[in-house]
Coordinates of C-alpha atoms in Angstrom, one line a residue:
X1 CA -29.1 -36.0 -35.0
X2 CA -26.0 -37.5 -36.8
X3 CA -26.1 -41.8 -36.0
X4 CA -23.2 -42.4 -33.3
X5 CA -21.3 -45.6 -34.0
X6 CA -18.0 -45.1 -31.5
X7 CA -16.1 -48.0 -33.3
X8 CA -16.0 -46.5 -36.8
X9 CA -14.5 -43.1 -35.1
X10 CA -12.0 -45.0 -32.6
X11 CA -9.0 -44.9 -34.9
X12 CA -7.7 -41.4 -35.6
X13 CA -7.3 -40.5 -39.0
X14 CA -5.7 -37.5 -41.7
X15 CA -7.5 -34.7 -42.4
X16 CA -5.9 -35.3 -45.8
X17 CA -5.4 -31.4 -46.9
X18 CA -3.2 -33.6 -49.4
X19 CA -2.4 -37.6 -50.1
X20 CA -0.4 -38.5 -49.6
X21 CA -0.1 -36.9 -46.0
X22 CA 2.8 -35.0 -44.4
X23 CA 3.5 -37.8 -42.6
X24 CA 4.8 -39.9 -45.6
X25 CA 6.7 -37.0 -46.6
X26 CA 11.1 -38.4 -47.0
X27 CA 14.2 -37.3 -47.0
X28 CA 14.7 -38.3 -50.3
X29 CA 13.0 -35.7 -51.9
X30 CA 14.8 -32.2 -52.3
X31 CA 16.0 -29.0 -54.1
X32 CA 16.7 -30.4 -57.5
X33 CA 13.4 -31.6 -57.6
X34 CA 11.5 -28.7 -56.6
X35 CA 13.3 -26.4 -59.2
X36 CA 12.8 -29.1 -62.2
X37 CA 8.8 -29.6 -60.7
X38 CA 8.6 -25.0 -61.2
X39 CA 10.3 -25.1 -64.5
X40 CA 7.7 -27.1 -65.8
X41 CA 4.4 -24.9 -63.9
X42 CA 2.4 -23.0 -66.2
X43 CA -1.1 -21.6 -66.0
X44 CA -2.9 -20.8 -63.0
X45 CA -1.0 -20.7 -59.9
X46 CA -1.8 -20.1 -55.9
X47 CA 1.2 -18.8 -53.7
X48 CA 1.0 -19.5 -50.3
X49 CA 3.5 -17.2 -47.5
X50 CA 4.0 -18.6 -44.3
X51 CA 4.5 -15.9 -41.5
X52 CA 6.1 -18.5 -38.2
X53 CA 5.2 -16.1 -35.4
X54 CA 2.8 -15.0 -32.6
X55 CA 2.7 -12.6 -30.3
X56 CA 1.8 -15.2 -27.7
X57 CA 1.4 -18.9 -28.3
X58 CA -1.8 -20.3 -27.6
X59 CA -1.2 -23.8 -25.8
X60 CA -3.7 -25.9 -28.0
X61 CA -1.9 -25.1 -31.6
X62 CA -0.3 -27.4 -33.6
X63 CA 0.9 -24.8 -36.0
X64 CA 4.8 -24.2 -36.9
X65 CA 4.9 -21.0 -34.4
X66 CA 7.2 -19.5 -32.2
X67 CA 7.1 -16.1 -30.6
X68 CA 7.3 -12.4 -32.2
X69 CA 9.3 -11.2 -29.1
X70 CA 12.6 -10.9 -30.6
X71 CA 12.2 -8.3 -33.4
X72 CA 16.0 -8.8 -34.8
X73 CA 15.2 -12.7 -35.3
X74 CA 11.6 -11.4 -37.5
X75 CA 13.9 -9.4 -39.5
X76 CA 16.3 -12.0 -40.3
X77 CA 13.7 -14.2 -41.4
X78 CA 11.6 -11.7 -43.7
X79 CA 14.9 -10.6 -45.3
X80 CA 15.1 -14.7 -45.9
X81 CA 11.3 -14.4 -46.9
X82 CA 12.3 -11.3 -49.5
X83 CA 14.9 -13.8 -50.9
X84 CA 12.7 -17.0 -51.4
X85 CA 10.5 -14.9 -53.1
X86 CA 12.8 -13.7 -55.7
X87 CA 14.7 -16.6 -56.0
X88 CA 12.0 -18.6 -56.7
X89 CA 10.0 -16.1 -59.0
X90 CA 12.8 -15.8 -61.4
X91 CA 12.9 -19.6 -62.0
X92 CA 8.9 -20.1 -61.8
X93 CA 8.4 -19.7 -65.9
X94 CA 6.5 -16.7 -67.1
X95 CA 3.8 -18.3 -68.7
X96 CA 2.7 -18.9 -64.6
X97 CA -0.2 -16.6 -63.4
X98 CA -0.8 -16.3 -59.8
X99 CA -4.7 -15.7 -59.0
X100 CA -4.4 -16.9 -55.3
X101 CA -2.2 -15.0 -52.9
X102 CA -2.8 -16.5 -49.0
X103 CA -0.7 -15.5 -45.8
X104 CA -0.9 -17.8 -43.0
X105 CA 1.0 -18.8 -39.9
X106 CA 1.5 -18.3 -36.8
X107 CA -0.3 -14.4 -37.4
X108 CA 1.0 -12.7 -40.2
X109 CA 0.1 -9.7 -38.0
X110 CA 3.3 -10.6 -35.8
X111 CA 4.8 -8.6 -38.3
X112 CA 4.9 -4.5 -38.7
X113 CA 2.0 -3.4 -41.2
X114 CA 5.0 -1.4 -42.8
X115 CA 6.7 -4.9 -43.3
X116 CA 3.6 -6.5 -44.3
X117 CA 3.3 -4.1 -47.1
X118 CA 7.2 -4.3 -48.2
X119 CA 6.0 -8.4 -48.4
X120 CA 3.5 -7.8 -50.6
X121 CA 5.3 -5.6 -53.1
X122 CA 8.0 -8.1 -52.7
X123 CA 5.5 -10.5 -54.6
X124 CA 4.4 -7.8 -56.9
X125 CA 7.9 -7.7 -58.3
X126 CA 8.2 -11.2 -58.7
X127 CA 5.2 -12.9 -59.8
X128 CA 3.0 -12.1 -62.3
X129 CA -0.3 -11.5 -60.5
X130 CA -3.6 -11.3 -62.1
X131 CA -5.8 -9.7 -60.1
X132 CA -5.7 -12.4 -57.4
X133 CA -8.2 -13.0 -54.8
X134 CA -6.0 -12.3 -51.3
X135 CA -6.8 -14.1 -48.2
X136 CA -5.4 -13.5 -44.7
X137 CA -5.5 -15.1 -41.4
X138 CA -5.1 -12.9 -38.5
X139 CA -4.7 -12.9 -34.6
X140 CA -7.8 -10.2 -33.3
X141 CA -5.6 -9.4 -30.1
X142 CA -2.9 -7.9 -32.3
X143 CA -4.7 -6.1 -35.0
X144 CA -4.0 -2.4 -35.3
X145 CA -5.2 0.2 -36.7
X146 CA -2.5 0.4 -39.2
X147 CA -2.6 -3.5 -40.1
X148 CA -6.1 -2.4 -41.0
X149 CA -5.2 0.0 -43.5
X150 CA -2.6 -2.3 -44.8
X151 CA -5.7 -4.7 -45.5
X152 CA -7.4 -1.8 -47.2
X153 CA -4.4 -1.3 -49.4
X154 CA -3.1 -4.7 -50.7
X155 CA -7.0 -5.1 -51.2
X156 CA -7.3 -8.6 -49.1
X157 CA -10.8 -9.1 -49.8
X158 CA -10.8 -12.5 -47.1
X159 CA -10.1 -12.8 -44.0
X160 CA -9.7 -15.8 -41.1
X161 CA -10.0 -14.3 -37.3
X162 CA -8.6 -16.9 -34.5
X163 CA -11.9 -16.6 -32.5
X164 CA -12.0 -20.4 -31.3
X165 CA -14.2 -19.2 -27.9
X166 CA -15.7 -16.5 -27.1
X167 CA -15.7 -17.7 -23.3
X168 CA -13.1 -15.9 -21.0
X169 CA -13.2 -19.3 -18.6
X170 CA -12.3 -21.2 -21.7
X171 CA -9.9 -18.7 -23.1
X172 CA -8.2 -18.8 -19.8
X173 CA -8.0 -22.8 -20.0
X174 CA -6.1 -22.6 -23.8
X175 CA -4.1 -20.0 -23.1
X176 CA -5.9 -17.6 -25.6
X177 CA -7.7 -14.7 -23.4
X178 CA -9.6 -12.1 -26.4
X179 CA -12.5 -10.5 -24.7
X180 CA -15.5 -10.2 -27.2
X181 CA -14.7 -6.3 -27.5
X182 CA -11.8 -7.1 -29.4
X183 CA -13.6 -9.6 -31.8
X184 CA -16.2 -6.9 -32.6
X185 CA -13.6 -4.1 -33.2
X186 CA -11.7 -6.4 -35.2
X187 CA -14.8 -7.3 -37.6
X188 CA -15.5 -3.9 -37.9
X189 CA -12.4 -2.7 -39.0
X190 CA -11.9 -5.4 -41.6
X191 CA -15.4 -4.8 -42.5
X192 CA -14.3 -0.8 -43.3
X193 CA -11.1 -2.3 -44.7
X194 CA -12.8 -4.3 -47.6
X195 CA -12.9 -7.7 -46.0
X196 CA -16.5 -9.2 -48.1
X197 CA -15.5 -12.9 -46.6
X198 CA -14.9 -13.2 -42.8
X199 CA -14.5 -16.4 -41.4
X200 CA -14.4 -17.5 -37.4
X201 CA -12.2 -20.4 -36.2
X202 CA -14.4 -21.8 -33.6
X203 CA -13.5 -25.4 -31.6
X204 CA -15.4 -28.0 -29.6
X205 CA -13.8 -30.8 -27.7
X206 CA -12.1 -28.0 -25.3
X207 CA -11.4 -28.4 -21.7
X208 CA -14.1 -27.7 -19.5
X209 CA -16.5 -26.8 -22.8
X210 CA -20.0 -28.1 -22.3
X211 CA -22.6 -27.6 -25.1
X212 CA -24.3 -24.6 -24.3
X213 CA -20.7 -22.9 -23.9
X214 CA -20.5 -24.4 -27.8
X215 CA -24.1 -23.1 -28.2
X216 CA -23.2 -19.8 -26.9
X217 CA -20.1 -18.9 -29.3
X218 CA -21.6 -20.2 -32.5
X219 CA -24.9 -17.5 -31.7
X220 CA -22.4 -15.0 -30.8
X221 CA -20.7 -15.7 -34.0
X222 CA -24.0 -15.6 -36.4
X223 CA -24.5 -12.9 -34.7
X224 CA -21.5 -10.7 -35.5
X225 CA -22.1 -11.8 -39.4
X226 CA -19.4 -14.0 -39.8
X227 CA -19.6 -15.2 -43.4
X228 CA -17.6 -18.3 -43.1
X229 CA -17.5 -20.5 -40.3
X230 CA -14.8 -23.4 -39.3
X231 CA -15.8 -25.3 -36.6
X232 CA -13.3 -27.5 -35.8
X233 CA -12.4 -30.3 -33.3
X234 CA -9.9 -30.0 -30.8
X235 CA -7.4 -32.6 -31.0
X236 CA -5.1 -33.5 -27.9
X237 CA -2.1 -35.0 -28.7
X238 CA 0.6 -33.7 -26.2
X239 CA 3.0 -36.7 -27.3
X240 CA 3.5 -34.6 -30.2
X241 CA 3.0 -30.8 -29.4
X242 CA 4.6 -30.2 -26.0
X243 CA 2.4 -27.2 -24.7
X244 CA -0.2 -29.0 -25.0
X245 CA 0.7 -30.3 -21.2
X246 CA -0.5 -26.7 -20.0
X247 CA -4.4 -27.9 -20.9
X248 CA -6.3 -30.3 -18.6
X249 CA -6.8 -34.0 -20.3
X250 CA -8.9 -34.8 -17.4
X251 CA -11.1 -31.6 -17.8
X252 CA -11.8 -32.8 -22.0
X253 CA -14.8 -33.5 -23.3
X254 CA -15.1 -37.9 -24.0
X255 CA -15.9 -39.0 -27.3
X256 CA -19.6 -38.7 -27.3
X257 CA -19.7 -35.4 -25.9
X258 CA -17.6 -34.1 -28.6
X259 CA -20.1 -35.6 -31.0
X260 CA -23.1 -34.3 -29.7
X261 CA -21.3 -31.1 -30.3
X262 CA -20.0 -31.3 -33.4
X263 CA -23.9 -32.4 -34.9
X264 CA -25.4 -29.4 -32.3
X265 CA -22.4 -27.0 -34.8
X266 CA -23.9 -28.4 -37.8
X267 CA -27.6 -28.5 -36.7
X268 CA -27.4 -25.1 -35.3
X269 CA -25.3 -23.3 -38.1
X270 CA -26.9 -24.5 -40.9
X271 CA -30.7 -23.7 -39.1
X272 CA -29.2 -20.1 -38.8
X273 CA -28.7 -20.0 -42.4
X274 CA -25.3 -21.2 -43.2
X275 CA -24.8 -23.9 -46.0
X276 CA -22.2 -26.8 -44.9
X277 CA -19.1 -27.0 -46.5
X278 CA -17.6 -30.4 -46.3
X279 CA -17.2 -31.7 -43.0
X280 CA -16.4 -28.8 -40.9
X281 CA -17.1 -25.9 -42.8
X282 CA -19.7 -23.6 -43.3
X283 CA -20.6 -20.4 -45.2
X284 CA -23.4 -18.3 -46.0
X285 CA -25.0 -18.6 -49.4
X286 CA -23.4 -15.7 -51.1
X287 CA -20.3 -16.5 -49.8
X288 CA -17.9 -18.1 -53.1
X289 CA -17.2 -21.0 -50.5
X290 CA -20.6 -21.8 -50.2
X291 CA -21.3 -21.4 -54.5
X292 CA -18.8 -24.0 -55.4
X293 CA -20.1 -26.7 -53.0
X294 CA -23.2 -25.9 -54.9
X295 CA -22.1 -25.8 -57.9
X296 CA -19.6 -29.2 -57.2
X297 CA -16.4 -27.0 -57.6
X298 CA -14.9 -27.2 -53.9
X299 CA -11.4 -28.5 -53.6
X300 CA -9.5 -29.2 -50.7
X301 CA -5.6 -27.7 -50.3
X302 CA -3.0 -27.3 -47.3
X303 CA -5.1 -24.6 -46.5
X304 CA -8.6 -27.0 -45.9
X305 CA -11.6 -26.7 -48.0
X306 CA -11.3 -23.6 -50.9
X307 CA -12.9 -22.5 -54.2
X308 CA -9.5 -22.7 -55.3
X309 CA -8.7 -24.9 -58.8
X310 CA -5.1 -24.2 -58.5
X311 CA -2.9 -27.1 -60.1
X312 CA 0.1 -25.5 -58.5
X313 CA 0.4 -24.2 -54.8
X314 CA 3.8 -22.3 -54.3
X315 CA 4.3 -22.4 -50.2
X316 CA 6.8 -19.7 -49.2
X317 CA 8.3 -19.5 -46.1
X318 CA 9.9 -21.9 -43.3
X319 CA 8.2 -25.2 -43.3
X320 CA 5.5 -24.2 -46.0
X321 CA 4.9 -27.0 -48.2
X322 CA 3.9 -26.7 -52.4
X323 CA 2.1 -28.9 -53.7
X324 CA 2.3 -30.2 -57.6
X325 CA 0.6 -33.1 -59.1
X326 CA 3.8 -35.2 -59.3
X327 CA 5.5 -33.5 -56.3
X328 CA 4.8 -32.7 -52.8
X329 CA 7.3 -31.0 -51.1
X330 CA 8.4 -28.9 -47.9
X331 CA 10.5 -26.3 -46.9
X332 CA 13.2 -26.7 -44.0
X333 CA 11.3 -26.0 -41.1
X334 CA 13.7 -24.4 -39.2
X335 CA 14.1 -21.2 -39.5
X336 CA 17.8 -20.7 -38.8
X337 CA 18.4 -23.5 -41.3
X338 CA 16.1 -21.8 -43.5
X339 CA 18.0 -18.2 -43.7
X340 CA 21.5 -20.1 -44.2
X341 CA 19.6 -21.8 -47.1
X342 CA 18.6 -18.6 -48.5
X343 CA 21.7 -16.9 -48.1
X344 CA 23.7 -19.4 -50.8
X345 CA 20.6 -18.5 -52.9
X346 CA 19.2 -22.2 -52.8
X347 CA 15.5 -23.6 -52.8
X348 CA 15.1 -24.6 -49.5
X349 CA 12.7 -27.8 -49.9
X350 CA 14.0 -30.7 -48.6
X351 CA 11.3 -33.0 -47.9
X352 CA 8.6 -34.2 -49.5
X353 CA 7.2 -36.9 -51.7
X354 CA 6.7 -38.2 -55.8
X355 CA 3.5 -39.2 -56.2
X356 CA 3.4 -41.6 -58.7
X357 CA -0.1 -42.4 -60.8
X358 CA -1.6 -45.0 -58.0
X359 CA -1.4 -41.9 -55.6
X360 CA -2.9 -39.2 -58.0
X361 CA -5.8 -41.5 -58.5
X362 CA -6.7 -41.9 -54.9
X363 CA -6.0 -38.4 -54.1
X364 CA -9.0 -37.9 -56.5
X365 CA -11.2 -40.6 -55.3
X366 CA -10.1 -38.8 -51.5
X367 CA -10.9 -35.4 -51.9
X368 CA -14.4 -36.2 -53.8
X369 CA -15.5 -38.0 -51.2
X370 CA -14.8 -35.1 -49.0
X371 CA -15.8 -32.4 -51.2
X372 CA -18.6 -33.5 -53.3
X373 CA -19.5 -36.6 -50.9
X374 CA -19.6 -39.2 -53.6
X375 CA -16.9 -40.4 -55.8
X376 CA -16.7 -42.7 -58.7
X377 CA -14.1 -45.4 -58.0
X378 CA -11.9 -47.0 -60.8
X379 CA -12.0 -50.6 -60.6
X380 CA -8.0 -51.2 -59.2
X381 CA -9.1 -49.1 -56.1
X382 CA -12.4 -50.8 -55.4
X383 CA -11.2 -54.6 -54.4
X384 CA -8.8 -52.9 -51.7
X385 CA -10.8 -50.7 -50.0
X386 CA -13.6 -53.1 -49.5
X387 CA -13.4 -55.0 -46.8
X388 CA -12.9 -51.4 -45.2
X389 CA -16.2 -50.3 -46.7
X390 CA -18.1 -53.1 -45.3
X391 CA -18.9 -51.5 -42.1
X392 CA -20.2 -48.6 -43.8
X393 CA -22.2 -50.1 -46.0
X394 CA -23.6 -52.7 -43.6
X395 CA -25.3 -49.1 -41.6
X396 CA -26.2 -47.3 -44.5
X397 CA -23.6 -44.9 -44.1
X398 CA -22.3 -45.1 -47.7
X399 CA -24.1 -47.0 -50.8
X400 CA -22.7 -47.8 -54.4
X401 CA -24.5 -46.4 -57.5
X402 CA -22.3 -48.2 -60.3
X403 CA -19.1 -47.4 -59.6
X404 CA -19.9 -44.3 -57.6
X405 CA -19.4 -44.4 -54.0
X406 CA -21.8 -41.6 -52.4
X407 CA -21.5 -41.0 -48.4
X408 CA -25.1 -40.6 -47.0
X409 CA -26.1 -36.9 -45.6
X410 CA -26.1 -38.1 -42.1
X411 CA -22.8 -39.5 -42.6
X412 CA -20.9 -36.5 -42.3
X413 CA -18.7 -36.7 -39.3
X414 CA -17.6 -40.4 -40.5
X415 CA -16.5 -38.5 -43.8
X416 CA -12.5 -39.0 -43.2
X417 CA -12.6 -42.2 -41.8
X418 CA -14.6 -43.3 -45.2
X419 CA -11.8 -41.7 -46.8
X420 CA -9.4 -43.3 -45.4
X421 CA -10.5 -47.1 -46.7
X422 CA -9.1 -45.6 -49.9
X423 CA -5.1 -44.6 -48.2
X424 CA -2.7 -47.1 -49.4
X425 CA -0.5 -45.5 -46.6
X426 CA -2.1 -45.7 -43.9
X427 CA -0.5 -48.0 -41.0
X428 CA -2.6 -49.4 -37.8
X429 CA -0.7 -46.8 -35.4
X430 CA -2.6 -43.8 -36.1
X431 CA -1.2 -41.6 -33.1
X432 CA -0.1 -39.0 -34.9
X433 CA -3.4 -37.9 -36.3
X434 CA -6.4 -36.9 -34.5
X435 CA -9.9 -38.4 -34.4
X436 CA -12.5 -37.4 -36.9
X437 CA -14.9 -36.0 -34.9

C-alpha cells in the first residue's frame, strides 16, 4: 500500500497535459500567431479533431460537449470542420507528415458513420498522411453497426470506450446508464473491426462508490481484455461545471477513501498483469503504451500519457487546442463563433500562450517526472523549487542523484503535486484544478 500523507495531496493541482496549463492561456495570443507558428512546422506531425457532441451528457464531464439532438446545428459545424481542415492544410508546409490522426470529444460517434467517413477523407485531401496510427474515443451506448464498419475502413487501429462503471446503481447516480451487454457488444465489434488497442475509462471517487464496487469494474474490465486501462479520479468541482449539481457531494467518497482506491486500481491492475503507465494509466505488455514506458519513450500531450513523439499537435475543431514548442494555442470555443470564423476563411485560435525558454525547460523537467519518474534538473530550476521539495524529501518520497530528481515507486499518487514544485505559474488558489489522487 501507497504511504498516505493527506497534507501533501490537500492542494489541488494540473494534470499538466501541457505547461504551461490552459489556465494561463491569454487573450493576447491569436490568429497571426498560429499561421506564422504552421508556416514554420515541419517533420512529424499529430492532428487532433475535436467532435463537441453527445447523445446525452453525462453529469460528471468536464469536457467541451453539448448535445447531438439538433442534427442541422451538427451539420453546420462539420461543414465548419470541412473548412478548418482545408484552410489550415493548405498553409501547414508540405514538408509536414502527419503519423497521428486522433478524434476526440464529446463522441465522435454523435456524428453519422457516413459523415465520419466524409471527415476522414476530408483529411486525406489535405494532409499528407503517412500511414498514421488512428485512435478513437467512442461512446458504447451509441455505437452502430455501421460506425463499426467505418472503424474497419479508415483502419483505426485504437480505440477509448467511456466505460467509467460498470455498476447500474452508479451509472444511475452520474447520469451515464450502459448495461454491461452493450460494453461486451461494443468490444466485440471493434475487436472484428481491427481495433488491436482498446482502452476502458474507469473512475473512483464516485458517489456512493465503495471499493469493492471499484474492485468489481476493474475484474470485469480484465476480464473483457481491455488492453489499456485509465483509471481516473473523479473530480467534483460544480463551481465550474454546472451539471455537476445533479451528483450527490454528500454521497462522495472523502479523501482517504479515494486513496485506498486509487492504490487498490494500481495494486489490483498491475497483479492482473497490466504494467503502469504513469500515474493513472495502465496497459498490458504488448500494448505500444506499455513498450515506451519500458523503453523511457512515453510522453504526455492534451490527450494524457501516449507513445506519441510528435513536436507539433494540430487540434481541429471548436475549442481544440495545438500545441508547438514556442506556442500554445486554442480554438474559439464556441461553436457559433467558431463557424462565423470559418466562413471569412480565418484561423480560429484566439487564445493561448508563448512559451518563452524558462517555460520549455520546465515543461521538460514536468513531464519527466511524470513520465519517466526522475528528471535531471538544470541548476536555475533547482534553488526555486526547493523549499517545495523539502516535504518530499524529508519522507523519502523523492531523493537526488546529482542533479537527477527521481520520485520513489511508492510515490506514485504524489507524482503531480511533485511536479508542481517545478510551476512557475502556479498561484495559492488552486480551485480550478482537481486533487491528485
Amino acid at each position: 500500500m501507497w504511504p498516505y500523507h493527506p497534507d501533501l495531496l490537500a492542494t489541488p493541482v494540473p494534470r499538466y497535459t501541457s505547461y504551461p496549463t490552459a489556465a494561463e492561456f491569454g487573450n493576447d495570443v491569436g490568429e497571426q500567431d498560429f499561421a506564422s507558428a504552421l508556416s514554420r512546422t515541419d517533420g512529424d506531425v499529430s492532428l487532433y479533431v475535436h467532435i463537441p457532441f453527445c447523445e446525452t451528457i453525462c453529469w460528471y464531464c468536464g469536457c467541451n460537449t453539448g448535445r447531438a439532438n439538433r442534427r442541422q446545428r451538427l451539420a453546420s459545424y462539420l461543414e465548419a470542420l470541412h473548412s478548418e481542415i482545408a484552410l489550415v492544410g493548405r498553409m501547414l508546409p508540405k514538408t509536414a507528415t502527419v503519423r497521428r490522426l486522433s478524434f476526440g470529444g464529446g463522441s465522435p460517434n454523435a456524428i453519422t458513420a457516413t459523415d465520419f467517413v466524409r471527415l476522414f477523407l476530408s483529411l486525406t485531401d489535405s494532409f499528407r498522411l503517412e500511414k498514421p496510427v488512428v485512435s478513437i474515443e467512442l461512446d458504447p451506448r451509441t455505437l452502430t453497426s455501421a460506425w463499426a464498419q467505418a472503424i474497419a475502413g479508415t483502419r483505426i487501429s485504437n480505440a477509448s470506450l467511456g466505460v467509467q462503471t460498470f455498476d447500474p446503481r452508479l451509472q444511475e447516480a452520474i447520469g451515464r446508464v450502459q448495461p454491461l451487454q452493450d460494453i461486451e457488444r461494443c468490444t466485440s465489434m471493434l475487436r472484428e473491426a481491427g481495433v488491436t488497442s482498446l482502452n476502458y475509462d474507469l473512475m473512483y471517487g464516485l458517489p456512493g462508490q465503495s471499493e469493492k464496487d471499484l474492485a468489481d469494474s476493474l475484474a470485469k474490465a480484465v476480464e473483457l481484455g481491455a488492453d489499456r486501462i485509465a483509471l481516473f479520479g473523479y473530480a467534483h468541482v460544480p463551481h465550474l461545471i454546472a451539471r455537476q449539481r445533479r451528483i450527490d457531494a454528500d454521497a462522495l467518497p472523502d479523501q482517504a477513501v479515494r486513496f485506498r482506491m486509487a492504490s487498490q486500481g494500481h495494486e489490483l491492475l498491475t497483479r492482473s498483469g497490466y504494467e503502469a503507465v504513469g500515474f493513472d494509466h495502465f496497459a498490458l505488455p504488448h500494448d505500444s503504451l506499455a513498450q515506451a514506458t519500458r523503453e523511457s519513450r512515453l510522453s504526455r500531450n492534451f490527450q494524457g500519457f501516449t507513445d506519441d513523439d510528435a513536436p507539433v499537435v494540430l487540434g481541429l475543431g471548436a475549442s481544440a487546442i495545438s500545441s508547438f514548442p514556442d506556442l500554445l494555442i486554442q480554438n474559439e470555443k464556441n461553436a457559433g463563433r467558431y463557424r462565423m470564423m470559418l466562413s471569412q476563411q480565418r484561423l480560429t485560435g484566439n487564445r493561448g500562450i508563448r512559451r518563452n525558454a524558462d517555460d520549455r525547460l520546465r515543461s521538460g523537467v514536468i513531464e519527466q517526472l511524470l513520465c519517466q519518474g526522475k528528471a535531471s534538473v538544470p541548476a536555475d530550476l533547482l534553488l526555486p523549487a526547493h523549499d517545495r521539495l523539502a516535504p518530499f524529501l524529508d519522507r523519502g518520497l523523492v531523493c537526488w542523484e546529482g542533479d537527477t530528481l527521481s520520485i520513489a515507486p511508492s510515490a506514485l499518487p504524489y507524482a503531480r503535486t511533485i511536479a508542481a514544485t517545478f510551476d512557475a505559474y502556479r498561484q495559492p488558489d488552486s480551485r480550478r484544478f482537481s486533487s491528485a489522487v
